[in-house]
Amino acid sequence: MTEANKDAVDAITDQWHAVRPDLDTVPMAVFGRINRIARAVSDEMERTYNRYGVSLGEFDVVATLRRSGAPYTLSPRQLSATLMLTSGGMTGRLDKLEKAGLLCRNPDPNDRRGLQVTITERGLKLIDEAVAAGLEVQRAALSGLAGEEVEALSGLLRKLMAGVG
Amino acid sequence: MTEANKDAVDAITDQWHAVRPDLDTVPMAVFGRINRIARAVSDEMERTYNRYGVSLGEFDVVATLRRSGAPYTLSPRQLSATLMLTSGGMTGRLDKLEKAGLLCRNPDPNDRRGLQVTITERGLKLIDEAVAAGLEVQRAALSGLAGEEVEALSGLLRKLMAGVG
DNA sequence: TGTAAGTAGCTTAGCGCTAAGCTACTTTTC
DNA sequence: GAAAAGTAGCTTAGCGCTAAGCTACTTACA
């Protein structure tokens, strides 16, 4: 690691090393970079989806319905479980998306407590454009890595996630 | 990739592949895992710091002062710039930390607009214990990876961050 | 030296989330 | 079939953040 290649996370670990040389700074460097990458790419995705009139969180709702396949119908409960969101948070997202005409809520014919959430024609059209735009942001973020590097990274992340999930 | 090793992110990419086989799902798998790892580890760190009476965000403030070295003094502006936070958010964190007796605000002798934020004795003691506990959480999260795997992951993340920062 | 521009930290309104609790309905148990 | 327990989605209060705008002060320039 030459002086010139140091980044913002190196600056932090260097500072820690100077005041607490007893600490192993490798773990904080790994997760510091993971956090910064996650944040930077999410911010970029947010801006991208905003151009389609939805937030990243709202996109996730429509995307979950889209990838569930025809007839693009799930209950609010299934959605909030998948998106790791409370029912209160889900209600808010569904309210906005329904008002925007991207999905609709209908009573569940088999359980009068429940609802069925379905993508509208307009929602389907929007998600199929927006998902491609989002993927392009992610592809661009990975463009500095060679194919085999992406492969290696993917494998290491899978292994790491297995240990924290 | 055998059937048994599939994880939650594989389930998502498999669904996408079924309904949109034209999409390249490799980028979304990489960032999906990065997001989930970041969230899972941050949640665990939050719980760890809570045991010391501070949130993760409040910890970050005291940690930034700590690693700046003696006399552990920075301006609110320096802190909010380092932590990528607005001045309003910083005011709130400083209010709580000052009330908790972990730091104090003093007028800047050289600039009557400014303040100097300094760790208290109590704050210094707390941060030196809490930072070790936080590092242990991160170390444990990496424990499933061999030394050379951590090394490789670290290098790939550095390269990826350089392309998104 | 007077004025304009810049920068300090704080305040307020608004947003999206969680946690707790509600009503309505279904399922289980006796 | 009645009572108890569980589960559906929604409402509310509260939290932490941002964006915008405030006052107070410093710096740069004519």
Tab-separated table of C-alpha atoms (C1' of nucleotides) in Angstrom:
chain	number	residue	atom	x	y	z
A	1	MET	CA	0.000	0.000	0.000
A	2	THR	CA	1.721	3.134	-1.234
A	3	GLU	CA	0.967	6.517	0.280
A	4	ALA	CA	-0.960	7.629	-2.799
A	5	ASN	CA	-3.461	4.754	-2.729
A	6	LYS	CA	-4.706	5.531	0.768
A	7	ASP	CA	-8.415	6.195	1.024
A	8	ALA	CA	-10.781	7.641	3.632
A	9	VAL	CA	-10.979	4.348	5.515
A	10	ASP	CA	-7.177	4.073	5.645
A	11	ALA	CA	-7.108	7.532	7.214
A	12	ILE	CA	-9.399	6.318	9.983
A	13	THR	CA	-7.489	3.108	10.692
A	14	ASP	CA	-4.193	5.036	10.657
A	15	GLN	CA	-5.584	7.401	13.289
A	16	TRP	CA	-6.715	4.512	15.462
A	17	HIS	CA	-3.334	2.830	15.089
A	18	ALA	CA	-1.601	6.010	16.272
A	19	VAL	CA	-3.653	6.308	19.476
A	20	ARG	CA	-4.447	2.631	20.158
A	21	PRO	CA	-1.703	0.477	18.580
A	22	ASP	CA	-3.041	-2.540	20.510
A	23	LEU	CA	-6.218	-2.709	18.382
A	24	ASP	CA	-6.518	-4.885	15.251
A	25	THR	CA	-7.864	-2.491	12.640
A	26	VAL	CA	-8.441	-5.043	9.861
A	27	PRO	CA	-12.091	-5.776	10.787
A	28	MET	CA	-12.997	-2.088	11.014
A	29	ALA	CA	-11.414	-1.488	7.605
A	30	VAL	CA	-13.490	-4.271	6.028
A	31	PHE	CA	-16.815	-3.136	7.499
A	32	GLY	CA	-15.997	0.539	7.079
A	33	ARG	CA	-15.619	-0.052	3.350
A	34	ILE	CA	-18.724	-2.237	3.194
A	35	ASN	CA	-20.757	0.505	4.878
A	36	ARG	CA	-19.443	3.250	2.616
A	37	ILE	CA	-19.973	1.220	-0.555
A	38	ALA	CA	-23.507	0.302	0.531
A	39	ARG	CA	-24.326	3.915	1.258
A	40	ALA	CA	-22.792	5.396	-1.894
A	41	VAL	CA	-24.470	2.916	-4.227
A	42	SER	CA	-27.814	3.153	-2.413
A	43	ASP	CA	-27.719	6.952	-2.698
A	44	GLU	CA	-27.062	6.653	-6.421
A	45	MET	CA	-29.898	4.133	-6.817
A	46	GLU	CA	-32.213	6.454	-4.859
A	47	ARG	CA	-31.491	9.279	-7.313
A	48	THR	CA	-32.038	6.906	-10.233
A	49	TYR	CA	-35.423	5.666	-9.007
A	50	ASN	CA	-36.450	9.233	-8.126
A	51	ARG	CA	-36.347	9.974	-11.839
A	52	TYR	CA	-39.190	7.444	-12.179
A	53	GLY	CA	-41.148	9.144	-9.406
A	54	VAL	CA	-40.509	6.589	-6.637
A	55	SER	CA	-38.143	6.283	-3.691
A	56	LEU	CA	-35.795	3.322	-3.324
A	57	GLY	CA	-38.085	1.873	-0.645
A	58	GLU	CA	-41.157	2.212	-2.848
A	59	PHE	CA	-39.258	0.676	-5.755
A	60	ASP	CA	-38.487	-2.337	-3.562
A	61	VAL	CA	-42.199	-2.924	-2.951
A	62	VAL	CA	-43.113	-2.882	-6.646
A	63	ALA	CA	-40.012	-4.912	-7.512
A	64	THR	CA	-40.974	-7.601	-4.982
A	65	LEU	CA	-44.391	-7.921	-6.594
A	66	ARG	CA	-42.861	-7.938	-10.084
A	67	ARG	CA	-40.377	-10.707	-9.401
A	68	SER	CA	-43.064	-12.843	-7.716
A	69	GLY	CA	-44.432	-13.354	-11.253
A	70	ALA	CA	-48.004	-13.237	-12.599
A	71	PRO	CA	-50.520	-12.350	-11.279
A	72	TYR	CA	-48.152	-9.996	-9.357
A	73	THR	CA	-50.138	-10.331	-6.153
A	74	LEU	CA	-48.909	-10.575	-2.543
A	75	SER	CA	-50.371	-9.675	0.863
A	76	PRO	CA	-49.062	-6.671	2.839
A	77	ARG	CA	-47.770	-9.189	5.359
A	78	GLN	CA	-45.743	-11.086	2.773
A	79	LEU	CA	-44.338	-7.799	1.508
A	80	SER	CA	-43.360	-6.457	4.923
A	81	ALA	CA	-41.739	-9.792	5.846
A	82	THR	CA	-39.726	-9.887	2.624
A	83	LEU	CA	-38.628	-6.260	2.930
A	84	MET	CA	-37.855	-6.537	6.672
A	85	LEU	CA	-40.285	-3.724	7.426
A	86	THR	CA	-42.916	-3.310	10.152
A	87	SER	CA	-46.582	-3.327	9.189
A	88	GLY	CA	-46.739	0.392	9.936
A	89	GLY	CA	-43.977	1.155	7.487
A	90	MET	CA	-45.627	-1.033	4.876
A	91	THR	CA	-48.961	0.767	5.235
A	92	GLY	CA	-47.220	4.055	4.460
A	93	ARG	CA	-45.470	2.764	1.362
A	94	LEU	CA	-48.623	1.115	0.033
A	95	ASP	CA	-50.608	4.331	0.608
A	96	LYS	CA	-48.187	6.297	-1.577
A	97	LEU	CA	-47.871	3.674	-4.281
A	98	GLU	CA	-51.653	3.230	-4.458
A	99	LYS	CA	-52.138	6.997	-4.706
A	100	ALA	CA	-49.519	7.090	-7.488
A	101	GLY	CA	-51.523	4.444	-9.355
A	102	LEU	CA	-48.674	1.885	-9.371
A	103	LEU	CA	-50.569	-0.764	-7.401
A	104	CYS	CA	-53.979	-1.439	-5.917
A	105	ARG	CA	-55.299	-3.071	-2.745
A	106	ASN	CA	-58.186	-5.567	-2.956
A	107	PRO	CA	-59.859	-7.655	-0.248
A	108	ASP	CA	-58.563	-11.231	0.058
A	109	PRO	CA	-61.525	-13.475	-0.940
A	110	ASN	CA	-60.319	-16.267	1.371
A	111	ASP	CA	-59.596	-14.272	4.537
A	112	ARG	CA	-61.624	-11.227	5.423
A	113	ARG	CA	-58.782	-9.886	7.600
A	114	GLY	CA	-56.426	-9.761	4.646
A	115	LEU	CA	-55.706	-7.768	1.525
A	116	GLN	CA	-54.189	-8.578	-1.830
A	117	VAL	CA	-51.774	-6.056	-3.291
A	118	THR	CA	-51.385	-6.130	-7.085
A	119	ILE	CA	-49.314	-4.146	-9.591
A	120	THR	CA	-51.261	-2.015	-12.019
A	121	GLU	CA	-50.503	-1.821	-15.739
A	122	ARG	CA	-48.676	1.429	-15.053
A	123	GLY	CA	-46.691	-0.075	-12.204
A	124	LEU	CA	-45.582	-2.977	-14.364
A	125	LYS	CA	-44.369	-0.659	-17.092
A	126	LEU	CA	-42.528	1.553	-14.602
A	127	ILE	CA	-40.782	-1.283	-12.779
A	128	ASP	CA	-39.513	-2.882	-15.970
A	129	GLU	CA	-37.813	0.361	-16.956
A	130	ALA	CA	-36.603	1.297	-13.468
A	131	VAL	CA	-35.090	-2.096	-12.680
A	132	ALA	CA	-32.911	-1.876	-15.791
A	133	ALA	CA	-31.769	1.624	-14.824
A	134	GLY	CA	-30.920	0.443	-11.294
A	135	LEU	CA	-28.968	-2.543	-12.602
A	136	GLU	CA	-26.984	-0.214	-14.826
A	137	VAL	CA	-25.939	1.828	-11.764
A	138	GLN	CA	-24.748	-1.351	-10.067
A	139	ARG	CA	-22.987	-2.590	-13.200
A	140	ALA	CA	-21.148	0.733	-13.508
A	141	ALA	CA	-20.073	0.558	-9.857
A	142	LEU	CA	-18.474	-2.834	-10.573
A	143	SER	CA	-16.854	-1.746	-13.834
A	144	GLY	CA	-13.472	-1.133	-12.195
A	145	LEU	CA	-13.184	-4.839	-11.359
A	146	ALA	CA	-12.250	-7.577	-13.809
A	147	GLY	CA	-14.696	-10.413	-14.376
A	148	GLU	CA	-12.786	-12.852	-12.200
A	149	GLU	CA	-12.512	-10.228	-9.458
A	150	VAL	CA	-16.292	-9.787	-9.395
A	151	GLU	CA	-16.553	-13.567	-9.248
A	152	ALA	CA	-14.145	-13.731	-6.303
A	153	LEU	CA	-15.858	-10.854	-4.482
A	154	SER	CA	-19.241	-12.462	-4.941
A	155	GLY	CA	-18.016	-15.726	-3.421
A	156	LEU	CA	-16.405	-14.023	-0.433
A	157	LEU	CA	-19.524	-11.949	0.246
A	158	ARG	CA	-21.686	-15.076	0.132
A	159	LYS	CA	-19.437	-16.730	2.693
A	160	LEU	CA	-19.395	-13.618	4.891
A	161	MET	CA	-23.178	-13.257	4.750
A	162	ALA	CA	-23.621	-16.889	5.775
A	163	GLY	CA	-21.708	-16.060	8.960
A	164	VAL	CA	-23.702	-12.971	9.906
A	165	GLY	CA	-27.222	-13.837	8.684
B	1	MET	CA	-23.577	-23.789	-6.274
B	2	THR	CA	-25.589	-26.693	-4.917
B	3	GLU	CA	-29.238	-26.323	-4.010
B	4	ALA	CA	-28.479	-26.491	-0.299
B	5	ASN	CA	-26.085	-23.521	-0.313
B	6	LYS	CA	-28.631	-21.066	-1.685
B	7	ASP	CA	-29.265	-18.050	0.480
B	8	ALA	CA	-31.859	-15.269	0.613
B	9	VAL	CA	-30.133	-13.278	-2.129
B	10	ASP	CA	-30.021	-16.328	-4.416
B	11	ALA	CA	-33.781	-16.668	-3.942
B	12	ILE	CA	-34.239	-13.100	-5.181
B	13	THR	CA	-31.970	-13.457	-8.216
B	14	ASP	CA	-33.609	-16.796	-9.082
B	15	GLN	CA	-37.008	-15.094	-9.062
B	16	TRP	CA	-35.759	-12.311	-11.306
B	17	HIS	CA	-34.199	-14.821	-13.668
B	18	ALA	CA	-37.526	-16.644	-13.956
B	19	VAL	CA	-39.508	-13.535	-14.936
B	20	ARG	CA	-36.801	-11.493	-16.698
B	21	PRO	CA	-34.152	-13.887	-18.088
B	22	ASP	CA	-32.680	-10.993	-20.093
B	23	LEU	CA	-31.333	-9.275	-16.956
B	24	ASP	CA	-27.791	-9.846	-15.639
B	25	THR	CA	-28.345	-10.606	-11.961
B	26	VAL	CA	-24.691	-10.675	-10.891
B	27	PRO	CA	-24.535	-6.972	-9.886
B	28	MET	CA	-27.724	-7.168	-7.826
B	29	ALA	CA	-26.398	-10.253	-6.042
B	30	VAL	CA	-23.171	-8.434	-5.096
B	31	PHE	CA	-24.890	-5.296	-3.780
B	32	GLY	CA	-27.744	-7.254	-2.246
B	33	ARG	CA	-25.224	-9.119	-0.113
B	34	ILE	CA	-23.270	-5.958	0.684
B	35	ASN	CA	-26.460	-4.258	1.887
B	36	ARG	CA	-27.541	-7.199	4.007
B	37	ILE	CA	-24.118	-7.634	5.584
B	38	ALA	CA	-23.882	-3.909	6.327
B	39	ARG	CA	-27.308	-3.925	7.941
B	40	ALA	CA	-26.837	-7.107	9.975
B	41	VAL	CA	-23.472	-6.064	11.378
B	42	SER	CA	-24.614	-2.482	12.052
B	43	ASP	CA	-27.634	-3.785	13.956
B	44	GLU	CA	-25.367	-5.984	16.060
B	45	MET	CA	-23.009	-3.057	16.717
B	46	GLU	CA	-25.974	-0.892	17.694
B	47	ARG	CA	-27.024	-3.446	20.312
B	48	THR	CA	-23.448	-3.675	21.558
B	49	TYR	CA	-23.033	0.097	21.980
B	50	ASN	CA	-26.492	0.332	23.576
B	51	ARG	CA	-25.075	-1.697	26.464
B	52	TYR	CA	-22.736	1.248	27.095
B	53	GLY	CA	-25.667	3.686	27.001
B	54	VAL	CA	-25.030	5.170	23.549
B	55	SER	CA	-26.409	4.660	20.057
B	56	LEU	CA	-24.157	3.709	17.151
B	57	GLY	CA	-24.356	7.298	15.856
B	58	GLU	CA	-23.420	8.741	19.245
B	59	PHE	CA	-20.570	6.260	19.521
B	60	ASP	CA	-19.250	7.498	16.167
B	61	VAL	CA	-19.035	11.052	17.509
B	62	VAL	CA	-17.054	10.100	20.599
B	63	ALA	CA	-14.916	7.693	18.554
B	64	THR	CA	-14.031	10.445	16.083
B	65	LEU	CA	-12.838	12.647	18.947
B	66	ARG	CA	-10.939	9.743	20.510
B	67	ARG	CA	-9.019	8.799	17.397
B	68	SER	CA	-8.100	12.439	16.723
B	69	GLY	CA	-5.736	12.094	19.690
B	70	ALA	CA	-5.049	14.414	22.644
B	71	PRO	CA	-6.501	16.875	23.516
B	72	TYR	CA	-9.534	15.110	21.954
B	73	THR	CA	-10.987	18.352	20.660
B	74	LEU	CA	-12.775	19.080	17.374
B	75	SER	CA	-15.359	21.622	16.215
B	76	PRO	CA	-18.961	20.572	15.498
B	77	ARG	CA	-18.244	21.402	11.865
B	78	GLN	CA	-15.263	19.045	11.693
B	79	LEU	CA	-17.356	16.328	13.316
B	80	SER	CA	-20.342	16.716	11.013
B	81	ALA	CA	-18.072	16.764	7.941
B	82	THR	CA	-16.259	13.593	9.053
B	83	LEU	CA	-19.479	11.775	9.894
B	84	MET	CA	-21.298	12.947	6.733
B	85	LEU	CA	-24.032	14.522	8.846
B	86	THR	CA	-25.843	17.855	8.575
B	87	SER	CA	-25.250	20.477	11.246
B	88	GLY	CA	-28.772	19.896	12.528
B	89	GLY	CA	-28.125	16.216	13.066
B	90	MET	CA	-24.851	17.014	14.793
B	91	THR	CA	-26.507	19.452	17.195
B	92	GLY	CA	-28.877	16.697	18.304
B	93	ARG	CA	-26.123	14.145	18.907
B	94	LEU	CA	-23.986	16.654	20.803
B	95	ASP	CA	-26.967	17.633	22.962
B	96	LYS	CA	-27.465	14.031	24.068
B	97	LEU	CA	-23.784	13.268	24.581
B	98	GLU	CA	-23.278	16.470	26.573
B	99	LYS	CA	-26.290	15.676	28.743
B	100	ALA	CA	-24.895	12.170	29.279
B	101	GLY	CA	-21.624	13.735	30.461
B	102	LEU	CA	-19.501	12.096	27.756
B	103	LEU	CA	-18.331	15.353	26.184
B	104	CYS	CA	-18.526	19.096	26.699
B	105	ARG	CA	-18.875	22.160	24.469
B	106	ASN	CA	-16.641	25.185	25.047
B	107	PRO	CA	-16.352	28.445	23.126
B	108	ASP	CA	-13.547	28.564	20.559
B	109	PRO	CA	-11.083	31.223	21.883
B	110	ASN	CA	-10.000	32.130	18.343
B	111	ASP	CA	-13.400	32.408	16.649
B	112	ARG	CA	-16.430	33.646	18.503
B	113	ARG	CA	-18.735	31.881	16.021
B	114	GLY	CA	-17.280	28.496	16.844
B	115	LEU	CA	-17.266	25.839	19.563
B	116	GLN	CA	-14.784	23.249	20.704
B	117	VAL	CA	-16.119	19.812	21.538
B	118	THR	CA	-13.991	17.741	23.944
B	119	ILE	CA	-14.311	14.273	25.460
B	120	THR	CA	-14.746	14.137	29.223
B	121	GLU	CA	-12.893	11.728	31.469
B	122	ARG	CA	-16.009	9.585	31.501
B	123	GLY	CA	-16.329	9.692	27.717
B	124	LEU	CA	-12.728	8.589	27.281
B	125	LYS	CA	-13.200	5.632	29.582
B	126	LEU	CA	-16.440	4.610	27.867
B	127	ILE	CA	-15.073	4.820	24.341
B	128	ASP	CA	-12.006	2.747	25.128
B	129	GLU	CA	-14.206	-0.075	26.388
B	130	ALA	CA	-16.909	0.268	23.723
B	131	VAL	CA	-14.520	0.345	20.777
B	132	ALA	CA	-13.040	-2.981	21.849
B	133	ALA	CA	-16.512	-4.504	22.165
B	134	GLY	CA	-17.455	-3.221	18.710
B	135	LEU	CA	-14.272	-4.609	17.171
B	136	GLU	CA	-15.035	-7.976	18.707
B	137	VAL	CA	-18.429	-8.019	16.954
B	138	GLN	CA	-16.705	-7.305	13.644
B	139	ARG	CA	-13.986	-9.862	14.291
B	140	ALA	CA	-16.612	-12.513	15.035
B	141	ALA	CA	-18.476	-11.666	11.818
B	142	LEU	CA	-15.269	-12.370	9.877
B	143	SER	CA	-14.433	-15.540	11.775
B	144	GLY	CA	-15.867	-17.788	9.060
B	145	LEU	CA	-13.237	-16.577	6.613
B	146	ALA	CA	-9.613	-17.710	6.533
B	147	GLY	CA	-6.874	-15.114	6.941
B	148	GLU	CA	-6.056	-14.994	3.243
B	149	GLU	CA	-9.759	-14.707	2.412
B	150	VAL	CA	-10.105	-11.646	4.641
B	151	GLU	CA	-7.025	-10.258	2.927
B	152	ALA	CA	-8.526	-10.862	-0.525
B	153	LEU	CA	-11.909	-9.424	0.473
B	154	SER	CA	-10.244	-6.341	1.904
B	155	GLY	CA	-8.369	-5.699	-1.344
B	156	LEU	CA	-11.441	-6.170	-3.527
B	157	LEU	CA	-13.516	-3.846	-1.332
B	158	ARG	CA	-10.812	-1.186	-1.511
B	159	LYS	CA	-10.846	-1.397	-5.301
B	160	LEU	CA	-14.645	-1.320	-5.424
B	161	MET	CA	-14.817	1.675	-3.084
B	162	ALA	CA	-12.341	3.577	-5.238
B	163	GLY	CA	-14.782	3.217	-8.131
B	164	VAL	CA	-17.875	4.442	-6.279
B	165	GLY	CA	-16.458	7.131	-3.953
C	1	DT	C1'	-13.308	51.673	6.703
C	2	DG	C1'	-17.562	50.168	5.215
C	3	DT	C1'	-19.887	46.643	2.896
C	4	DA	C1'	-20.577	42.267	0.865
C	5	DA	C1'	-19.769	37.531	1.062
C	6	DG	C1'	-18.727	33.550	3.627
C	7	DT	C1'	-19.088	30.441	7.623
C	8	DA	C1'	-20.176	29.127	12.568
C	9	DG	C1'	-23.881	26.516	15.155
C	10	DC	C1'	-28.824	26.353	16.097
C	11	DT	C1'	-33.956	26.005	15.059
C	12	DT	C1'	-37.915	24.378	12.702
C	13	DA	C1'	-40.846	21.687	9.550
C	14	DG	C1'	-41.309	17.582	7.410
C	15	DC	C1'	-40.210	12.680	6.283
C	16	DG	C1'	-39.923	7.718	6.988
C	17	DC	C1'	-39.217	4.613	10.146
C	18	DT	C1'	-40.240	1.658	14.655
C	19	DA	C1'	-42.788	0.109	18.764
C	20	DA	C1'	-46.912	-0.341	20.871
C	21	DG	C1'	-51.511	-0.890	20.690
C	22	DC	C1'	-56.050	-0.968	18.285
C	23	DT	C1'	-60.143	-3.509	15.907
C	24	DA	C1'	-61.613	-7.199	13.074
C	25	DC	C1'	-61.365	-11.673	11.893
C	26	DT	C1'	-59.679	-16.704	12.003
C	27	DT	C1'	-58.011	-20.793	14.218
C	28	DT	C1'	-57.528	-23.791	18.114
C	29	DT	C1'	-59.079	-25.922	22.144
C	30	DC	C1'	-62.127	-27.769	25.251
D	1	DG	C1'	-70.528	-24.145	20.001
D	2	DA	C1'	-68.209	-20.982	23.241
D	3	DA	C1'	-63.884	-19.197	24.865
D	4	DA	C1'	-59.025	-18.340	24.166
D	5	DA	C1'	-55.281	-17.510	21.418
D	6	DG	C1'	-53.359	-16.042	17.209
D	7	DT	C1'	-52.971	-13.040	13.113
D	8	DA	C1'	-54.576	-9.511	9.605
D	9	DG	C1'	-53.768	-4.458	8.550
D	10	DC	C1'	-54.077	0.170	10.486
D	11	DT	C1'	-53.193	4.141	13.812
D	12	DT	C1'	-50.506	6.850	16.840
D	13	DA	C1'	-46.509	8.662	19.372
D	14	DG	C1'	-41.903	9.247	19.229
D	15	DC	C1'	-37.170	9.207	17.178
D	16	DG	C1'	-33.390	10.721	14.233
D	17	DC	C1'	-32.510	12.496	10.221
D	18	DT	C1'	-32.447	16.274	6.243
D	19	DA	C1'	-33.341	20.756	4.039
D	20	DA	C1'	-34.031	25.317	4.631
D	21	DG	C1'	-33.441	29.261	7.017
D	22	DC	C1'	-32.015	31.932	11.152
D	23	DT	C1'	-28.548	34.970	13.915
D	24	DA	C1'	-23.895	35.942	15.042
D	25	DC	C1'	-19.523	36.507	13.708
D	26	DT	C1'	-15.295	36.675	10.462
D	27	DT	C1'	-12.997	37.531	6.124
D	28	DA	C1'	-12.178	39.817	1.671
D	29	DC	C1'	-12.355	43.663	-1.077
D	30	DA	C1'	-13.317	48.269	-3.016
